[in-house]
C-alpha atoms as one frame of an Amber mdcrd trajectory, in Angstrom:
protein
   0.000   0.000   0.000   3.022   2.350  -0.049   2.128   3.969  -3.391  -1.570
   3.427  -2.931  -1.852   5.615   0.146   0.812   8.215  -0.556  -0.121  11.831
   0.020   1.884  14.969  -0.454  -0.001  17.905   0.978  -1.372  19.053   4.289
  -5.036  18.597   5.115  -7.238  21.339   3.621  -8.080  24.215   5.925 -10.877
  23.562   8.362 -10.522  19.793   8.477  -9.768  18.082  11.759  -9.254  14.324
  12.061 -12.432  12.773  13.347 -14.285  16.087  12.979 -17.470  14.307  11.954
 -17.284  12.204  15.104 -17.083  14.986  17.600 -13.447  16.113  17.175 -10.685
  15.671  19.723  -7.523  13.619  19.657  -9.271  10.299  20.388 -12.259  10.818
  18.103 -13.027   8.276  15.413 -13.594   9.034  11.742 -17.258   9.304  10.816
 -17.970   7.018   7.839 -20.887   6.611   5.435 -21.307   3.606   3.133 -23.032
   3.676  -0.249 -23.754   0.405  -2.091 -26.857  -0.956  -3.796 -26.445  -4.473
  -2.364 -27.573  -4.895   1.294 -25.242  -7.867   1.715 -22.241  -5.821   0.561
 -23.193  -2.971   2.882 -23.528  -5.387   5.775 -20.067  -6.776   5.094 -18.505
  -3.329   4.818 -20.225  -2.185   8.003 -18.908  -5.189   9.913 -15.431  -4.581
   8.486 -15.236  -0.947   9.572 -17.051  -1.370  12.871 -14.291  -3.805  13.820
 -11.712  -1.026  13.354 -11.470   1.434  16.271 -10.515   4.252  13.888 -14.039
   4.410  12.421 -17.603   5.031  13.460 -20.115   3.958  10.799 -22.764   6.683
  10.772 -25.071   5.166   8.172 -25.447   3.321   4.890 -27.406   3.950   1.705
 -28.496   1.997  -1.338 -28.676   4.993  -3.700 -27.168   8.425  -4.225 -30.135
  10.447  -2.998 -30.256   8.668   0.347 -26.498   8.958   0.673 -26.671  12.733
   0.235 -29.410  12.980   2.866 -27.271  11.028   5.315 -24.256  13.196   4.506
 -26.168  16.389   5.269 -27.352  14.869   8.541 -24.093  13.358   9.797 -21.349
  15.401   8.086 -18.988  12.410   7.758 -15.232  12.554   7.518 -15.133   9.986
   4.727 -17.646   8.340   2.383 -17.100   4.970   0.687 -19.220   4.729  -2.476
 -19.830   1.945  -4.976 -18.836   3.409  -8.348 -22.071   1.971  -9.795 -24.353
   3.323  -7.070 -27.902   3.901  -8.441 -29.434   7.369  -8.494 -27.715  10.615
  -9.469 -24.424  10.360 -11.342 -21.752   9.177  -8.927 -19.325  11.911  -9.948
 -21.980  14.529  -9.249 -22.628  12.950  -5.862 -18.906  12.940  -5.112 -18.562
  16.611  -6.058 -21.488  17.564  -3.817 -20.094  15.532  -0.928 -16.835  17.480
  -1.178 -18.404  20.913  -1.703 -21.375  20.692   0.675 -19.197  20.587   3.771
 -18.918  24.374   4.083 -15.140  24.524   4.186 -14.610  21.080   5.690 -12.970
  18.348   3.679 -15.113  15.262   3.029 -12.966  12.384   1.816 -14.610  10.362
  -0.955 -13.511   6.851  -1.945 -14.925   5.001  -4.961 -15.138   1.232  -4.673
 -15.081  -0.294  -8.149 -15.905  -3.704  -9.577 -13.402  -5.973 -11.294 -13.879
  -4.121 -14.590 -13.177  -0.816 -12.846 -13.881   2.685 -14.113 -13.167   3.926
 -17.610 -10.175   6.216 -18.020 -12.299   9.288 -18.611 -14.423   8.544 -15.534
 -11.332   8.185 -13.351 -10.047  11.543 -14.570 -13.459  13.109 -14.019 -13.634
  11.637 -10.523 -10.193  12.994  -9.626 -11.221  16.453 -10.820 -14.465  16.152
  -8.839 -12.413  15.717  -5.669 -12.454  11.934  -5.258  -9.370  10.961  -3.265
  -9.658   7.178  -3.338 -10.059   4.463  -5.982 -10.196   0.908  -4.599 -11.275
  -2.425  -6.103 -13.811  -4.692  -4.434 -11.474  -7.615  -5.069  -8.803  -6.130
  -2.827  -8.259  -7.527   0.649 -10.172  -6.241   3.654  -6.939  -4.866   5.069
  -6.193  -2.900   1.881  -9.691  -1.429   1.747  -9.609  -0.344   5.386  -6.080
   1.076   5.026  -7.074   3.001   1.904 -10.187   4.521   3.477  -8.191   5.405
   6.588  -5.621   7.211   4.445  -8.317   9.290   2.756  -9.959  10.046   6.106
  -6.611  11.440   7.249  -6.368  13.697   4.212  -4.310  11.438   1.971  -5.161
   9.446  -1.126  -5.803   5.789  -1.873  -5.557   4.298  -5.324  -4.830   1.000
  -6.981  -1.509   0.842  -8.769  -2.928   1.003 -12.306  -5.043   4.121 -11.679
  -2.259   6.608 -12.443  -1.672   4.837 -15.756  -5.350   5.155 -16.622  -5.250
   8.860 -15.758  -2.277   9.236 -18.094  -4.146   7.551 -20.937  -7.179   9.751
 -20.364  -5.032  12.874 -20.350  -3.385  11.915 -23.621  -6.839  11.748 -25.195
  -8.049  14.882 -23.425  -4.985  17.077 -24.069  -3.232  15.636 -27.125  -1.615
  18.844 -28.280  -0.076  21.958 -26.791  -0.087  23.196 -23.235  -3.312  24.530
 -21.741  -1.680  26.743 -19.107   1.664  28.531 -18.713   4.607  26.523 -17.402
   6.166  29.433 -15.495   5.322  27.922 -12.106   7.825  25.145 -12.807  10.543
  27.753 -12.245   9.905  27.122  -8.557  11.408  23.649  -8.927  15.062  22.708
  -8.810  16.427  20.730 -11.795  16.187  17.501  -9.774  12.632  18.256  -8.708
  11.677  18.928 -12.314  13.119  15.541 -13.317  11.082  13.806 -10.638   7.953
  15.788 -11.484   8.145  14.640 -15.111   8.680  11.009 -14.126   5.743  11.114
 -11.722   3.694  12.509 -14.605   4.465   9.363 -16.596   3.037   7.174 -13.842
   6.323   5.878 -12.418   6.333   4.799  -8.776   8.833   6.225  -6.308  10.934
   3.076  -6.554  10.963   3.222 -10.358  11.996   6.872 -10.240  14.735   5.990
  -7.774  16.023   3.359 -10.189  16.006   5.781 -13.132  17.790   8.572 -11.267
  19.997   6.334  -9.105  18.585   7.679  -5.852  17.072   6.117  -2.749  13.297
   5.798  -2.585  13.287   7.946   0.567  15.079  10.723  -1.309  12.519  10.593
  -4.105   9.679  10.827  -1.580  11.329  13.833   0.052  11.722  15.595  -3.308
   8.133  14.842  -4.260   6.792  16.276  -0.999   8.666  19.513  -1.716   7.276
  19.554  -5.266   3.763  19.266  -3.876   4.280  22.132  -1.466   5.763  24.406
  -4.146   3.075  23.669  -6.754   0.132  23.321  -4.331  -0.518  19.717  -5.370
  -2.458  17.241  -3.274  -1.154  13.970  -4.683   0.265  12.125  -7.705  -2.923
  12.448  -9.741  -2.778  16.237  -9.377   0.847  16.112 -10.560  -0.104  14.062
 -13.625  -2.919  16.453 -14.541  -0.718  19.541 -14.098   2.094  18.059 -16.200
  -0.221  17.449 -19.124  -1.932  20.819 -18.804   1.410  22.618 -19.109   2.837
  20.186 -21.664   5.926  18.890 -19.873   5.264  15.145 -19.685   8.359  14.005
 -21.570   9.882  10.583 -22.181  11.620   8.511 -19.542  14.875   8.287 -21.435
  15.463  12.032 -21.418  15.148  12.105 -17.616  18.057   9.731 -16.933  20.826
  11.333 -14.956  24.153  10.341 -13.572  23.958  13.061 -10.970
């Protein structure tokens, strides 16, 4: 789960861990569950109720009911089946993020084996979704991913960044959509790492390319996020394509 739960920015203003559960250092994260199947909801409820980090505040079988519960309970994190009936899931996700009046509501999409299409993943990321997990993953991975999002991080299966890349290539096939001047904030090494992240490479792969330790790559990437106001790797991928700097791996090799 090292890449799956990596984050690179501080929690948005106004958010406090466990805020939906009463606040305080020992408070648990308030959680809502959205899935059409009662049996699946029952299993997820049992899974999270067994973890002391969470308090399950409710469950819903459709998007409308989920939104009603969200307005009532103001959860810290919401786990949603990507095929949840009712309003479009991306619209629901956007409302869950925006309706918290300055508070951050973490949203995690739980997908089937077939997963989401590339364009839907990109749309979900832009809507504020911070987690993409598969139903086939282990209970431990699902709980760890949701916990990461509840804490302000991200959770995504390893192939998600690659799908975002493919979607961006289709969405922005030509020139840059925004100026690249902000990249002047980066050191040459940080720019190398930024471009490799934009290609979907993991920290370990970047370390291999640049002959660095994985810890050093992580440290550089955290600084990149702070300088460019990025939340995570998906934000970095989107920015790189919008300013047209997602180059090839070979040109990033360095003996430095």
